[in-house]
XYZ file of C-alpha atoms in Angstrom:
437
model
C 221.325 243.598 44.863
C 220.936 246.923 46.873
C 220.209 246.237 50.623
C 218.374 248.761 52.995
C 220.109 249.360 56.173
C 218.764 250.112 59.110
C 219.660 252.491 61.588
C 221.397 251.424 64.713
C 219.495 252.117 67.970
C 221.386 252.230 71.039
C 220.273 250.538 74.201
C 218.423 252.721 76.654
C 220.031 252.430 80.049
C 217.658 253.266 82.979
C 220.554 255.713 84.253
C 222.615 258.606 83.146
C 225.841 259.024 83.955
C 225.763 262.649 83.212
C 222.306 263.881 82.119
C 223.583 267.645 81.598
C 225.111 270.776 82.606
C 223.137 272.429 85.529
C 221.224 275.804 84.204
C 220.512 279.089 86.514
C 216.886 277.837 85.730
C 216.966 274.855 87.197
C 218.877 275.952 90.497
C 216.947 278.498 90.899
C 213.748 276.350 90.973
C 215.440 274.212 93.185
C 215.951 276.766 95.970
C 212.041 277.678 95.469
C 211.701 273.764 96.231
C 214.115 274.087 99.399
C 212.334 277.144 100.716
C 208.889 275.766 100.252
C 209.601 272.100 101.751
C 211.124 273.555 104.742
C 208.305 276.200 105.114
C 205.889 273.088 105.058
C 208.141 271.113 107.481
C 207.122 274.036 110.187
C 203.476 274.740 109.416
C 203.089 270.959 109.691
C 205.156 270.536 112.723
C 202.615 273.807 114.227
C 199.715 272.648 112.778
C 200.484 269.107 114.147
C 202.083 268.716 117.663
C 198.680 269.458 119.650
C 196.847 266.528 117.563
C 199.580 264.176 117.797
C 199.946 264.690 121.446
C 196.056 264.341 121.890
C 195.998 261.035 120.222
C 199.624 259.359 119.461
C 200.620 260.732 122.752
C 203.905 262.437 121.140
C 204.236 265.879 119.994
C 206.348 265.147 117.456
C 204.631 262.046 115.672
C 203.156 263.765 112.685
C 206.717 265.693 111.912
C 208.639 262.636 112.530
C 207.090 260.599 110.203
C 207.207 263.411 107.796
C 210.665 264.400 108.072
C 211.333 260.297 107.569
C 209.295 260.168 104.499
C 211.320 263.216 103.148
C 214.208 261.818 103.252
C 212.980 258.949 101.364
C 211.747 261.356 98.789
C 214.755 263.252 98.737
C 216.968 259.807 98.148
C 213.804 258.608 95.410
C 214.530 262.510 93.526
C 218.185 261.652 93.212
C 217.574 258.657 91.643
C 214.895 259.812 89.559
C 217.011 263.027 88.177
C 219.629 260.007 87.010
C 216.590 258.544 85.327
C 216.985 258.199 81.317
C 213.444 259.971 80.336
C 213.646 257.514 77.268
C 213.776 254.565 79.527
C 210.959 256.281 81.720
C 209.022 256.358 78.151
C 209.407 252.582 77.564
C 208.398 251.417 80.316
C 205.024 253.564 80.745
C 202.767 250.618 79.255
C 203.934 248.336 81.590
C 203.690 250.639 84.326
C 200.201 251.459 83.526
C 199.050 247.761 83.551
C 200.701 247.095 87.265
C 198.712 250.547 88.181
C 195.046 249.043 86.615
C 196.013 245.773 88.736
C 196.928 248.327 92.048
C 194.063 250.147 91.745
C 192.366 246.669 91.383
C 194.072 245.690 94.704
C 192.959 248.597 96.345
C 189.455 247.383 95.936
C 189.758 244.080 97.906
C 191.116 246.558 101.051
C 188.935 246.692 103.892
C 187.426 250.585 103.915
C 187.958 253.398 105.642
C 185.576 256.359 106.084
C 183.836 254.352 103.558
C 186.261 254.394 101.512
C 189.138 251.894 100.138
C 191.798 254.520 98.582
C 194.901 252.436 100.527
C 196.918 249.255 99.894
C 197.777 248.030 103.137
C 200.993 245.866 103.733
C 203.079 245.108 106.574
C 201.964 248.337 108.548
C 202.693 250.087 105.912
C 199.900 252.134 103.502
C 200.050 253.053 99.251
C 197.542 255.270 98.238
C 197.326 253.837 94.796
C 195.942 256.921 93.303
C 198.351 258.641 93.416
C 200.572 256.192 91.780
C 198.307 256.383 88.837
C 198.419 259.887 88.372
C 202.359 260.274 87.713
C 201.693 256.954 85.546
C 198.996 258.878 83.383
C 201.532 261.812 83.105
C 204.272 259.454 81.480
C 201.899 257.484 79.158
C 199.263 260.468 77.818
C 202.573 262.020 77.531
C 204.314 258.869 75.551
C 200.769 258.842 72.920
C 200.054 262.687 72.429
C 204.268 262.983 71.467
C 204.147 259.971 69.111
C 201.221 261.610 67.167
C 202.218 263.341 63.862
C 201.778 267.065 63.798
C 200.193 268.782 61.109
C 202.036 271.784 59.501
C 200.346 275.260 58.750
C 198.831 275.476 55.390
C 201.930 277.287 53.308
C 201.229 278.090 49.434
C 204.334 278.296 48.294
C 205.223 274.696 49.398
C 201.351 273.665 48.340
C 200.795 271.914 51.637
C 197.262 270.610 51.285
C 195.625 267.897 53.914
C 192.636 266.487 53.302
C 190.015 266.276 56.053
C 190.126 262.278 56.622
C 193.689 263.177 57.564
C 192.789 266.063 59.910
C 190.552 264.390 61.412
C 192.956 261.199 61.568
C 195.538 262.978 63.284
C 193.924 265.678 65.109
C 190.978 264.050 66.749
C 191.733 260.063 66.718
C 195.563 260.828 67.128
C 196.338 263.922 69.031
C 193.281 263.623 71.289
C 190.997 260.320 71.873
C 194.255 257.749 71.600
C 195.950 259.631 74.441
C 192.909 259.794 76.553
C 191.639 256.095 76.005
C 193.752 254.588 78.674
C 192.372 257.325 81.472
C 189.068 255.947 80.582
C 189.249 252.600 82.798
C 191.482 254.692 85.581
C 188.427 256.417 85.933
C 186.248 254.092 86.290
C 188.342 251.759 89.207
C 189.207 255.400 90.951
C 184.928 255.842 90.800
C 185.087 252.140 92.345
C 186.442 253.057 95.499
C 184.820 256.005 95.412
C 187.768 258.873 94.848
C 186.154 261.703 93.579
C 188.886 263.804 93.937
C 191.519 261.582 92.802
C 189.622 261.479 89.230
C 189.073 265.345 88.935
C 192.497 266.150 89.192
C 193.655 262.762 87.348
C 191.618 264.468 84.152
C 192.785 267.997 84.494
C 196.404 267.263 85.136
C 195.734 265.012 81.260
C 193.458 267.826 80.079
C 196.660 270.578 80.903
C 198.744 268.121 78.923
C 196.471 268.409 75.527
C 195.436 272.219 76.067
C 199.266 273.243 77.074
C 201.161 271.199 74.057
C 199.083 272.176 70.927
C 197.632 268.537 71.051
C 194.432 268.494 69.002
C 194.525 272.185 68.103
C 191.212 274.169 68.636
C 189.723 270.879 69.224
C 191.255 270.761 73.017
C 189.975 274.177 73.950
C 186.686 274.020 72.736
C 186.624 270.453 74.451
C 187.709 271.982 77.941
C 184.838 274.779 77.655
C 182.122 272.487 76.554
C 183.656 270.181 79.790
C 183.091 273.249 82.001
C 179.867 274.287 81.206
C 178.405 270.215 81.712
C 179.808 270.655 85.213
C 176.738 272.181 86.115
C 175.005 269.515 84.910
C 176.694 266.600 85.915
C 176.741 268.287 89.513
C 173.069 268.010 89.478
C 172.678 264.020 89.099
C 175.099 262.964 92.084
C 171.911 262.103 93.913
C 172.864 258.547 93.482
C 176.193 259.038 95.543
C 175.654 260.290 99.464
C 179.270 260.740 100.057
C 179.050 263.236 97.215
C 175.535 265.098 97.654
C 175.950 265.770 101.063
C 179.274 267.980 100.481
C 177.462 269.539 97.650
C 175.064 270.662 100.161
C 177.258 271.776 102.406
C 178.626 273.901 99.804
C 176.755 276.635 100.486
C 177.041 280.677 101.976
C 174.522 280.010 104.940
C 176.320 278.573 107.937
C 174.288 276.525 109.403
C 174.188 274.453 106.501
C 177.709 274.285 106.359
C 179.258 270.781 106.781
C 181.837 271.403 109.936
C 185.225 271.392 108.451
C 184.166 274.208 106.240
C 182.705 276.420 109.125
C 186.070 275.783 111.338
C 188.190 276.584 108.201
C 186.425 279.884 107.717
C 186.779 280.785 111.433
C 190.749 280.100 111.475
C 191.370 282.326 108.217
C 189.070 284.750 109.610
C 190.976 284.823 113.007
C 194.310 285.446 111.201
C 193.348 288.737 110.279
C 196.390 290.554 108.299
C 199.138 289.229 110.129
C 198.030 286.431 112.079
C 197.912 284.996 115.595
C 201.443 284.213 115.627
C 203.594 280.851 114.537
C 202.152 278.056 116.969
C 199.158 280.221 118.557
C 196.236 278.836 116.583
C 193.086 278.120 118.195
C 191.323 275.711 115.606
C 194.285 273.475 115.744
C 193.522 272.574 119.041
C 190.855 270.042 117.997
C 188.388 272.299 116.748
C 189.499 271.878 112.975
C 188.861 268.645 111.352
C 192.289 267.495 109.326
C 194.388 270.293 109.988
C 197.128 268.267 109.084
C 196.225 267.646 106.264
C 193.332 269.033 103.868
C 192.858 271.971 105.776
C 196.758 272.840 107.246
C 196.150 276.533 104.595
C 193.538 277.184 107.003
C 196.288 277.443 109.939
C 198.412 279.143 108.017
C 195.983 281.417 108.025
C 195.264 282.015 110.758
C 198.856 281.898 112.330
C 200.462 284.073 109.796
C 197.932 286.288 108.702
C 196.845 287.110 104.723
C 200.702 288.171 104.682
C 201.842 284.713 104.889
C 199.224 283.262 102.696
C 199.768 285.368 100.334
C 203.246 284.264 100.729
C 203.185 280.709 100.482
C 201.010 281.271 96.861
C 203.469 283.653 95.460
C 206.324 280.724 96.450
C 204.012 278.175 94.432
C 203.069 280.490 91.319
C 207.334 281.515 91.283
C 207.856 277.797 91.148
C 205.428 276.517 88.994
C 206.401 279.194 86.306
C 209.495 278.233 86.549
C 208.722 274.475 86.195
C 207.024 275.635 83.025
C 210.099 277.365 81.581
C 211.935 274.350 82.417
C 209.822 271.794 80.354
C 208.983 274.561 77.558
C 212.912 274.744 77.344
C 212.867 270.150 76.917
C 215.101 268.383 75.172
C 211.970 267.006 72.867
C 208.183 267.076 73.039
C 207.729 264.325 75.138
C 209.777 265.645 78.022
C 207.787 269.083 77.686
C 204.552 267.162 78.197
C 205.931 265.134 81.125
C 207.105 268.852 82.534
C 203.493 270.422 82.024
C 202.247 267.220 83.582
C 203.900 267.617 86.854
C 203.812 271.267 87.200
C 200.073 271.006 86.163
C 199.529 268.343 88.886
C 201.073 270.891 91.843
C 199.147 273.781 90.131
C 195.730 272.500 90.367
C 196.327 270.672 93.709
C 197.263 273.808 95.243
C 193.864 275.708 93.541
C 191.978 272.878 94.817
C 193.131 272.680 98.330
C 192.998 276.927 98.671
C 189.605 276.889 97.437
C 188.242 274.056 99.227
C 189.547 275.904 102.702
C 187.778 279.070 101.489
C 184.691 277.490 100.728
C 184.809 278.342 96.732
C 184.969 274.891 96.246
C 182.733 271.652 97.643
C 184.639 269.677 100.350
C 187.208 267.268 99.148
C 190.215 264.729 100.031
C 193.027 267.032 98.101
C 195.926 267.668 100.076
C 198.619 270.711 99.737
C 201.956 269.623 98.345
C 204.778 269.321 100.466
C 202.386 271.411 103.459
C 200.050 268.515 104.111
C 200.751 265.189 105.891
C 201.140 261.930 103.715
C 203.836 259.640 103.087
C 202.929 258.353 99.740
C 202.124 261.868 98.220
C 205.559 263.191 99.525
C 207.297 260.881 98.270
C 206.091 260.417 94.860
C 205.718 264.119 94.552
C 209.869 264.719 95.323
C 210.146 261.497 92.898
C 208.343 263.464 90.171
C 210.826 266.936 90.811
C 213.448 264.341 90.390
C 212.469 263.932 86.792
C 212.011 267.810 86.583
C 215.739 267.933 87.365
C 216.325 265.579 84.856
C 214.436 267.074 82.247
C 215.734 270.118 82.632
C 219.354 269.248 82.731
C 218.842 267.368 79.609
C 217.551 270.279 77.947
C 220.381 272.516 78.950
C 222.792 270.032 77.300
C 220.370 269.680 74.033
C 220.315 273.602 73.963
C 224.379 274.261 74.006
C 224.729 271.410 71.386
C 222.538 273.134 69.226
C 224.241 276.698 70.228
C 227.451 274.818 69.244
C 226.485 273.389 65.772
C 224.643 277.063 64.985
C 228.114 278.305 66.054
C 229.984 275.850 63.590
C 227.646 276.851 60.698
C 227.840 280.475 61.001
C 231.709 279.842 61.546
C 231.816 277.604 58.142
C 229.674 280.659 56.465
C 231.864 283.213 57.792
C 234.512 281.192 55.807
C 232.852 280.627 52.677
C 232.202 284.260 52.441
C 235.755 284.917 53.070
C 236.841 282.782 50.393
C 234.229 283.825 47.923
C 235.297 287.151 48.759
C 239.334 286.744 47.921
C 238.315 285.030 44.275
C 235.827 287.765 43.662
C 237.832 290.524 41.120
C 236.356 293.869 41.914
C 236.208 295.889 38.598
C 237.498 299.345 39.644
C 240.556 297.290 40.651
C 240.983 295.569 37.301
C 240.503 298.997 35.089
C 243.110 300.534 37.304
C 245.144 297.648 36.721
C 244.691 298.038 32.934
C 245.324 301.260 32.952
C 248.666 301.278 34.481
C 249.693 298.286 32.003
């Protein structure tokens, strides 16, 4: 009686001993890391000493705690870049289940502006939010790679799919299963409110699809239709303050300008084209809402000049295209979507924040990465390079295996031919042969 055997799987470890061989790529996207945290470590420490003497009575209490939280992101990175990505990919279910009950948690907190964004516990604060975006990276990630690709049409194999299966895989597999678990982040992020927190939640998803061929034309014709309802659903916020007044303070007249706006446009105005100077910014003196924070472009600004913010987004575009190589050169699909998840979540955090301090964008809560203050941000974000690091060591080993096994078959060719080529009797060689017998 014939028997089936299974294949073996081996255990998944949470850590590598050795995920891979370290590529130019990914060293050189490291020191784009380096030079940008430490640039942020001394706008913030500019932007911040006048503030936290003002109120915390210490110069140094905004840097401090920001330098501390680094460190803890730096020791979180080197744990994560020893992180199996197949373990990470297990346990994204149950990761997104403890985030709904977070998020749930987060809810019950007492608010704060009017808002409850912050788990509070033992003086310590978790912006859940942003938990649940890096969780939403992993597990869109984990559905759209598990769903079958279709092939090209090709006559000569007589590939032929029907369109129940299109549709199957293409719109209920590629697209609507990977979304369906955003659907009830969305609606607890609404909840507390965290307006922001959901727009970039479903582009960072969105980048995910559009970026890795999920759903085909489907995605992009999706993400337009999206974009032109924005209008529309910009037009019926009437029913949340919060939200209509910073859409009217999104506006070209000044006086109608909500105040953060108006101070941000003064400090990038003031820098001119090379800027007050490192530490002589006015609007930092109290005169600019969050300039910590939100709004710390707006000193850079006006401290270095358009030089230096031009700078600082020719740092970010180097190291997102390189974080793009990186997960375009992935061991497997899944690890490219994670990649274009986190690079996507940097990219449109950093077009958010520089729009919102130039007024093309309505006032919102999203910060700059690795410029602004915040703990929980900081430290997830270095947590989430950690797995960049990962990902891209792991694909550095996958791509000299297969360089090595190409190298082996053109090697075993290169012998065949030889040996084809000693049996082979050329026929000028055998008449002359012949001839002299």
């Amino acid at each position: 009686m014939a028997t089936i055997r299974r294949k073996h799987r081996e255990p998944v470890r949470p850590l590598q001993r050795d995920p891979g061989p370290w590529s130019r790529l990914v060293i050189d996207w490291l020191a784009t890391l380096a030079v940008i945290m430490v640039f942020g470590l001394v706008m913030l420490f500019s932007a911040s000493y006048t503030t936290g003497y003002l109120r915390m009575s210490d110069s140094f209490h905004y840097i401090k705690q920001q330098a501390l939280c680094m460190m803890i992101g730096l020791a979180c990175m080197f744990v994560m870049s020893y992180m199996d990505h197949r373990f990470l990919r297990k346990m994204a279910v149950p990761g997104y289940f403890i985030v709904l009950v977070m998020l749930a948690v987060t809810l019950t907190m007492a608010p704060l502006n009017g808002c409850r964004r912050w788990i509070r516990f033992g003086g310590f604060t978790l912006q859940s939010s942003e938990v649940a975006k890096f969780e939403m990276i992993l597990l869109c990630s984990s559905l759209a790679a598990k769903a079958p690709q279709i092939e090209k049409y090709d006559p000569t194999r007589r590939v032929h799919v029907t369109p129940h299966t299109w549709f199957y895989v293409r719109v209920w597999k590629q697209l609507i299963l990977p979304v369906l678990p955003l659907l009830p982040v969305i609606v607890l992020l609404a909840l507390e409110p965290h307006m922001s927190g959901i727009v970039l939640t479903v582009a960072v998803v969105g980048t995910i699809l559009l970026l890795s061929g999920s759903g085909g034309i489907l995605t992009w014709v999706g993400a337009g239709a999206a974009g032109l309802m924005l209008e529309t659903l910009l037009s019926h916020v009437d029913s949340i303050p919060y939200l209509q007044d910073r859409l009217d303070g999104w506006t070209q007249d000044l006086s109608k300008m909500t105040d953060q706006t108006v101070q941000s446009l003064y400090a990038i105005g003031s820098g001119g084209l090379t800027g007050l100077g490192l530490g002589n910014s006015v609007e930092k003196q109290l005169w600019l809402p969050e300039s910590t924070n939100d709004f710390i472009f707006s000193v850079v600004c006006e401290e270095l000049g358009f030089v230096g913010a031009v700078l600082i987004i020719v740092l970010f575009v180097l190291f997102i295209v390189q974080g793009l190589w990186i997960a375009y050169r992935a061991e497997n699909l899944y690890c490219t979507m994670v990649g274009i998840g986190i690079m996507a979540q940097i990219a449109w955090q950093v077009f958010c924040n520089i729009a919102v301090v130039t007024n093309t964008l309505p006032n919102t809560g999203i910060s700059l990465p690795f410029f602004s203050s915040g703990g929980t941000s900081l430290i997830l974000l270095l947590a989430e390079m950690g797995v960049m690091v990962n990902i891209g060591r792991n694909g550095e080993r996958a791509a000299q295996q297969r360089e090595a096994l190409r190298a082996q078959h053109e090697a075993a060719k290169a012998e065949q031919e030889a040996a084809r080529r000693e049996k082979t009797i050329v026929l000028a060689d055998a008449r002359a042969a012949r001839a002299e017998q």
